PDB file of C-alpha atoms (C1' of nucleotides) in Angstrom:
ATOM      1  CA  UNK G   1     -52.881   3.052  24.548  1.00 92.00           C
ATOM      2  CA  UNK G   2     -50.038   4.482  26.820  1.00 96.00           C
ATOM      3  CA  UNK G   3     -50.545   7.393  29.057  1.00 98.00           C
ATOM      4  CA  UNK G   4     -46.978   9.196  30.139  1.00 98.00           C
ATOM      5  CA  UNK G   5     -45.572  12.245  31.747  1.00 98.00           C
ATOM      6  CA  UNK G   6     -42.962  13.827  29.758  1.00 98.00           C
ATOM      7  CA  UNK G   7     -40.272  16.668  31.321  1.00 98.00           C
ATOM      8  CA  UNK G   8     -38.918  20.299  29.864  1.00 97.00           C
ATOM      9  CA  UNK G   9     -37.213  22.717  30.499  1.00 96.00           C
ATOM     10  CA  UNK G  10     -39.093  25.849  30.078  1.00 96.00           C
ATOM     11  CA  UNK G  11     -35.632  27.805  28.665  1.00 94.00           C
ATOM     12  CA  UNK G  12     -35.712  24.649  26.072  1.00 94.00           C
ATOM     13  CA  UNK G  13     -38.712  23.863  24.778  1.00 96.00           C
ATOM     14  CA  UNK G  14     -41.762  25.417  26.915  1.00 97.00           C
ATOM     15  CA  UNK G  15     -45.651  24.649  26.299  1.00 97.00           C
ATOM     16  CA  UNK G  16     -45.911  28.284  24.393  1.00 97.00           C
ATOM     17  CA  UNK G  17     -43.261  27.617  22.911  1.00 97.00           C
ATOM     18  CA  UNK G  18     -44.428  24.371  21.556  1.00 97.00           C
ATOM     19  CA  UNK G  19     -47.770  25.805  20.257  1.00 97.00           C
ATOM     20  CA  UNK G  20     -45.953  28.304  18.841  1.00 97.00           C
ATOM     21  CA  UNK G  21     -43.739  25.744  16.670  1.00 96.00           C
ATOM     22  CA  UNK G  22     -44.798  25.304  12.421  1.00 95.00           C
ATOM     23  CA  UNK G  23     -47.200  22.614  12.785  1.00 97.00           C
ATOM     24  CA  UNK G  24     -47.169  22.583  16.783  1.00 97.00           C
ATOM     25  CA  UNK G  25     -44.737  19.563  16.250  1.00 97.00           C
ATOM     26  CA  UNK G  26     -41.158  19.430  17.996  1.00 97.00           C
ATOM     27  CA  UNK G  27     -38.289  16.839  18.529  1.00 97.00           C
ATOM     28  CA  UNK G  28     -38.244  15.560  21.563  1.00 97.00           C
ATOM     29  CA  UNK G  29     -34.228  16.113  21.573  1.00 95.00           C
ATOM     30  CA  UNK G  30     -31.569  16.084  24.238  1.00 95.00           C
ATOM     31  CA  UNK G  31     -32.567  13.190  26.179  1.00 95.00           C
ATOM     32  CA  UNK G  32     -29.286  11.382  27.285  1.00 95.00           C
ATOM     33  CA  UNK G  33     -30.546   8.878  29.946  1.00 95.00           C
ATOM     34  CA  UNK G  34     -31.089   5.456  28.679  1.00 95.00           C
ATOM     35  CA  UNK G  35     -34.582   4.729  30.627  1.00 95.00           C
ATOM     36  CA  UNK G  36     -35.842   7.698  29.109  1.00 96.00           C
ATOM     37  CA  UNK G  37     -34.569   6.928  25.505  1.00 96.00           C
ATOM     38  CA  UNK G  38     -35.613   2.934  26.104  1.00 96.00           C
ATOM     39  CA  UNK G  39     -39.081   4.131  27.067  1.00 97.00           C
ATOM     40  CA  UNK G  40     -39.399   6.506  23.871  1.00 97.00           C
ATOM     41  CA  UNK G  41     -37.738   3.512  21.509  1.00 96.00           C
ATOM     42  CA  UNK G  42     -39.622   0.732  22.721  1.00 95.00           C
ATOM     43  CA  UNK G  43     -43.146   1.613  24.413  1.00 96.00           C
ATOM     44  CA  UNK G  44     -44.199   5.180  22.766  1.00 97.00           C
ATOM     45  CA  UNK G  45     -46.520   4.941  20.357  1.00 97.00           C
ATOM     46  CA  UNK G  46     -48.454   7.259  17.616  1.00 98.00           C
ATOM     47  CA  UNK G  47     -51.159   8.619  19.596  1.00 97.00           C
ATOM     48  CA  UNK G  48     -50.265   7.978  23.168  1.00 98.00           C
ATOM     49  CA  UNK G  49     -51.076  10.986  25.274  1.00 98.00           C
ATOM     50  CA  UNK G  50     -48.482  12.957  27.425  1.00 98.00           C
ATOM     51  CA  UNK G  51     -48.523  15.482  30.210  1.00 98.00           C
ATOM     52  CA  UNK G  52     -46.334  18.381  29.462  1.00 98.00           C
ATOM     53  CA  UNK G  53     -44.377  19.295  32.669  1.00 98.00           C
ATOM     54  CA  UNK G  54     -42.002  22.369  33.303  1.00 98.00           C
ATOM     55  CA  UNK G  55     -39.183  21.163  34.977  1.00 97.00           C
ATOM     56  CA  UNK G  56     -35.774  23.133  36.901  1.00 95.00           C
ATOM     57  CA  UNK G  57     -37.869  26.044  37.223  1.00 95.00           C
ATOM     58  CA  UNK G  58     -39.650  28.624  39.436  1.00 94.00           C
ATOM     59  CA  UNK G  59     -43.165  26.752  39.238  1.00 96.00           C
ATOM     60  CA  UNK G  60     -42.733  23.141  38.349  1.00 97.00           C
ATOM     61  CA  UNK G  61     -45.780  21.286  37.272  1.00 97.00           C
ATOM     62  CA  UNK G  62     -48.321  20.274  34.861  1.00 98.00           C
ATOM     63  CA  UNK G  63     -48.884  23.082  31.487  1.00 97.00           C
ATOM     64  CA  UNK G  64     -50.200  21.030  29.199  1.00 97.00           C
ATOM     65  CA  UNK G  65     -51.019  17.411  26.986  1.00 98.00           C
ATOM     66  CA  UNK G  66     -49.470  16.838  23.814  1.00 98.00           C
ATOM     67  CA  UNK G  67     -49.551  13.719  21.908  1.00 98.00           C
ATOM     68  CA  UNK G  68     -46.798  11.315  20.795  1.00 98.00           C
ATOM     69  CA  UNK G  69     -46.625  11.781  16.972  1.00 97.00           C
ATOM     70  CA  UNK G  70     -44.022  10.107  15.384  1.00 97.00           C
ATOM     71  CA  UNK G  71     -42.380   6.796  15.423  1.00 97.00           C
ATOM     72  CA  UNK G  72     -38.923   6.700  17.467  1.00 96.00           C
ATOM     73  CA  UNK G  73     -35.548   7.863  15.256  1.00 96.00           C
ATOM     74  CA  UNK G  74     -32.411   9.057  16.049  1.00 96.00           C
ATOM     75  CA  UNK G  75     -32.342  12.300  17.961  1.00 94.00           C
ATOM     76  CA  UNK G  76     -30.523  14.763  15.180  1.00 92.00           C
ATOM     77  CA  UNK G  77     -28.721  16.465  17.768  1.00 93.00           C
ATOM     78  CA  UNK G  78     -26.259  13.838  18.614  1.00 92.00           C
ATOM     79  CA  UNK G  79     -24.963  14.411  15.171  1.00 92.00           C
ATOM     80  CA  UNK G  80     -23.950  17.576  15.604  1.00 89.00           C
ATOM     81  CA  UNK G  81     -20.868  18.242  16.783  1.00 86.00           C
ATOM     82  CA  UNK G  82     -21.277  22.106  18.059  1.00 86.00           C
ATOM     83  CA  UNK G  83     -23.973  20.961  19.803  1.00 88.00           C
ATOM     84  CA  UNK G  84     -24.236  20.226  23.896  1.00 87.00           C
ATOM     85  CA  UNK G  85     -25.621  17.235  23.139  1.00 91.00           C
ATOM     86  CA  UNK G  86     -23.085  15.874  20.572  1.00 90.00           C
ATOM     87  CA  UNK G  87     -22.991  12.214  20.809  1.00 89.00           C
ATOM     88  CA  UNK G  88     -19.274  10.953  19.511  1.00 86.00           C
ATOM     89  CA  UNK G  89     -20.141   7.479  19.513  1.00 87.00           C
ATOM     90  CA  UNK G  90     -23.214   7.831  17.319  1.00 88.00           C
ATOM     91  CA  UNK G  91     -22.888   7.064  13.764  1.00 85.00           C
ATOM     92  CA  UNK G  92     -26.054   7.746  11.223  1.00 82.00           C
ATOM     93  CA  UNK G  93     -25.569   3.778  10.511  1.00 83.00           C
ATOM     94  CA  UNK G  94     -26.221   3.357  14.743  1.00 88.00           C
ATOM     95  CA  UNK G  95     -27.174   5.895  16.688  1.00 91.00           C
ATOM     96  CA  UNK G  96     -26.811   5.665  20.385  1.00 93.00           C
ATOM     97  CA  UNK G  97     -30.163   8.024  21.441  1.00 95.00           C
ATOM     98  CA  UNK G  98     -33.623   7.997  20.212  1.00 96.00           C
ATOM     99  CA  UNK G  99     -36.774   9.928  20.275  1.00 96.00           C
ATOM    100  CA  UNK G 100     -40.298  10.438  19.224  1.00 98.00           C
ATOM    101  CA  UNK G 101     -41.928  14.019  17.669  1.00 98.00           C
ATOM    102  CA  UNK G 102     -44.190  15.535  19.625  1.00 98.00           C
ATOM    103  CA  UNK G 103     -47.564  17.414  18.907  1.00 98.00           C
ATOM    104  CA  UNK G 104     -49.395  20.195  20.958  1.00 98.00           C
ATOM    105  CA  UNK G 105     -53.142  19.380  22.353  1.00 97.00           C
ATOM    106  CA  UNK G 106     -53.791  21.823  24.454  1.00 96.00           C
ATOM    107  CA  UNK G 107     -52.531  23.955  27.481  1.00 97.00           C
ATOM    108  CA  UNK G 108     -54.032  23.256  30.513  1.00 97.00           C
ATOM    109  CA  UNK G 109     -54.073  25.158  34.134  1.00 96.00           C
ATOM    110  CA  UNK G 110     -51.108  25.295  35.876  1.00 96.00           C
ATOM    111  CA  UNK G 111     -50.948  22.331  38.484  1.00 97.00           C
ATOM    112  CA  UNK G 112     -48.318  22.556  40.539  1.00 97.00           C
ATOM    113  CA  UNK G 113     -46.171  19.669  42.687  1.00 96.00           C
ATOM    114  CA  UNK G 114     -47.582  20.809  45.807  1.00 96.00           C
ATOM    115  CA  UNK G 115     -50.998  20.261  44.767  1.00 96.00           C
ATOM    116  CA  UNK G 116     -50.300  17.212  43.271  1.00 97.00           C
ATOM    117  CA  UNK G 117     -49.000  15.972  46.386  1.00 96.00           C
ATOM    118  CA  UNK G 118     -52.297  16.697  48.524  1.00 96.00           C
ATOM    119  CA  UNK G 119     -54.295  14.023  46.395  1.00 96.00           C
ATOM    120  CA  UNK G 120     -53.722  10.308  48.234  1.00 96.00           C
ATOM    121  CA  UNK G 121     -55.010   9.286  44.260  1.00 96.00           C
ATOM    122  CA  UNK G 122     -51.628  10.263  43.107  1.00 96.00           C
ATOM    123  CA  UNK G 123     -49.152   9.431  45.698  1.00 94.00           C
ATOM    124  CA  UNK G 124     -47.367   6.928  43.856  1.00 95.00           C
ATOM    125  CA  UNK G 125     -47.038   8.767  40.774  1.00 96.00           C
ATOM    126  CA  UNK G 126     -43.785   8.210  39.651  1.00 96.00           C
ATOM    127  CA  UNK G 127     -43.185  11.959  39.157  1.00 96.00           C
ATOM    128  CA  UNK G 128     -44.004  12.774  42.790  1.00 97.00           C
ATOM    129  CA  UNK G 129     -41.859   9.919  44.273  1.00 95.00           C
ATOM    130  CA  UNK G 130     -38.672  11.357  46.440  1.00 92.00           C
ATOM    131  CA  UNK G 131     -35.412  11.226  44.056  1.00 90.00           C
ATOM    132  CA  UNK G 132     -37.228  11.183  40.825  1.00 92.00           C
ATOM    133  CA  UNK G 133     -35.414  12.550  37.993  1.00 93.00           C
ATOM    134  CA  UNK G 134     -36.307  10.492  35.377  1.00 96.00           C
ATOM    135  CA  UNK G 135     -37.394  12.871  32.804  1.00 96.00           C
ATOM    136  CA  UNK G 136     -40.556  10.369  30.787  1.00 97.00           C
ATOM    137  CA  UNK G 137     -42.430   8.629  33.200  1.00 97.00           C
ATOM    138  CA  UNK G 138     -45.429   6.334  32.521  1.00 97.00           C
ATOM    139  CA  UNK G 139     -48.499   7.535  33.505  1.00 97.00           C
ATOM    140  CA  UNK G 140     -50.964   4.731  34.815  1.00 97.00           C
ATOM    141  CA  UNK G 141     -54.669   4.909  33.505  1.00 97.00           C
ATOM    142  CA  UNK G 142     -56.194   5.464  36.575  1.00 97.00           C
ATOM    143  CA  UNK G 143     -53.657   8.584  37.542  1.00 97.00           C
ATOM    144  CA  UNK G 144     -53.908   9.975  33.819  1.00 97.00           C
ATOM    145  CA  UNK G 145     -58.370  10.166  34.304  1.00 97.00           C
ATOM    146  CA  UNK G 146     -57.812  11.737  37.956  1.00 97.00           C
ATOM    147  CA  UNK G 147     -55.788  14.321  36.609  1.00 97.00           C
ATOM    148  CA  UNK G 148     -58.130  14.719  33.881  1.00 96.00           C
ATOM    149  CA  UNK G 149     -60.844  15.517  36.499  1.00 95.00           C
ATOM    150  CA  UNK G 150     -58.679  17.852  37.762  1.00 95.00           C
ATOM    151  CA  UNK G 151     -58.337  19.877  34.879  1.00 93.00           C
ATOM    152  CA  UNK G 152     -61.914  20.276  34.146  1.00 87.00           C
ATOM    153  CA  UNK G 153     -62.126  22.287  37.474  1.00 76.00           C
ATOM    154  CA  UNK G 154     -62.005  25.324  37.017  1.00 58.00           C
ATOM    155  CA  UNK G 155     -59.979  26.415  40.336  1.00 56.00           C
ATOM    156  CA  UNK G 156     -59.074  24.545  43.107  1.00 48.00           C
ATOM    157  CA  UNK G 157     -60.626  25.943  46.119  1.00 48.00           C
TER     158      UNK G 157
ATOM    159  C1'  DG I   1     -27.325  28.168  45.227  1.00 81.65           C
ATOM    160  C1'  DC I   2     -27.524  23.831  48.004  1.00 81.65           C
ATOM    161  C1'  DC I   3     -27.596  19.130  48.389  1.00 81.65           C
ATOM    162  C1'  DA I   4     -30.060  14.249  48.169  1.00 81.65           C
ATOM    163  C1'  DA I   5     -30.414  10.788  45.031  1.00 81.65           C
ATOM    164  C1'  DC I   6     -29.711   8.673  40.773  1.00 81.65           C
ATOM    165  C1'  DG I   7     -26.401   7.455  36.736  1.00 81.65           C
ATOM    166  C1'  DT I   8     -21.580   7.267  34.679  1.00 81.65           C
ATOM    167  C1'  DT I   9     -17.081   6.330  34.629  1.00 81.65           C
ATOM    168  C1'  DG I  10     -12.609   4.121  35.050  1.00 81.65           C
ATOM    169  C1'  DG I  11      -8.802   2.236  37.784  1.00 81.65           C
ATOM    170  C1'  DC I  12      -8.306  -1.883  39.833  1.00 81.65           C
TER     171       DC I  12
ATOM    172  C1'  DG J   1     -17.352  -6.977  37.969  1.00 81.65           C
ATOM    173  C1'  DC J   2     -17.048  -4.023  42.136  1.00 81.65           C
ATOM    174  C1'  DC J   3     -17.316   0.804  44.000  1.00 81.65           C
ATOM    175  C1'  DA J   4     -15.218   4.929  44.648  1.00 81.65           C
ATOM    176  C1'  DA J   5     -15.188   9.442  42.803  1.00 81.65           C
ATOM    177  C1'  DC J   6     -17.219  12.066  39.731  1.00 81.65           C
ATOM    178  C1'  DG J   7     -20.886  14.017  37.421  1.00 81.65           C
ATOM    179  C1'  DT J   8     -26.381  15.099  36.629  1.00 81.65           C
ATOM    180  C1'  DT J   9     -30.905  15.997  38.057  1.00 81.65           C
ATOM    181  C1'  DG J  10     -34.121  18.710  39.448  1.00 81.65           C
ATOM    182  C1'  DG J  11     -37.046  20.502  43.735  1.00 81.65           C
ATOM    183  C1'  DC J  12     -36.660  23.618  47.424  1.00 81.65           C
TER     184       DC J  12
END
DNA sequence: GCCAACGTTGGC
DNA sequence: GCCAACGTTGGC
C-alpha cells in the first residue's frame, strides 16, 4: 500500500466536481509528463490512497482524500483529435499516455501550502520542494500519518 | 502576470 | 548525444 499526492487544477476537476461525478469517480486524464505517467502505470495499485491537491489556483493545498480505483489504462483523451490532450503518436495498440481512475473518499479541511511549510515533519515532502512541478508525487508513510493527525484537528491555532 | 525550475525539442 | 532555445508548471 502506497500513498500519493495528486494535483488537479480546480478549474478542470475540483474536489467538489469529483464528489458530484457519477459514482464519484474520474479518469485522471491529461497527464503529459513521463515521470507522473510512470507512477500511475507502474506503481499505483488499486486501493492506494492519495491526497487531493488543488494547484494553479488562488489557494493551493490539500482539499481531500481519494482512492485509486482502477488499474492503469490508456488516457482516453490522447485519441481525440479535438482535445488539447491529443497525442498523434498514440495508437489504440500502442498508447503513449496512461492513467488510473480515482474515487472520492472524503473532503478534508483545507490545509494551505504555507501551513504545511510550518511543520518540520514535512520539510522533505516532495510537493514542498523548491522547483517541484510534478503533478503526482509519492507520500511517505510518516508524512501520511502526520497529515492524518493534522486533519483530525478541527482548526490549527 | 512574473519568473524559477524543469522538461522537451531539434539542429548539429 | 550535446546543448541552446523554447515551452510548461505552478507558487507567489
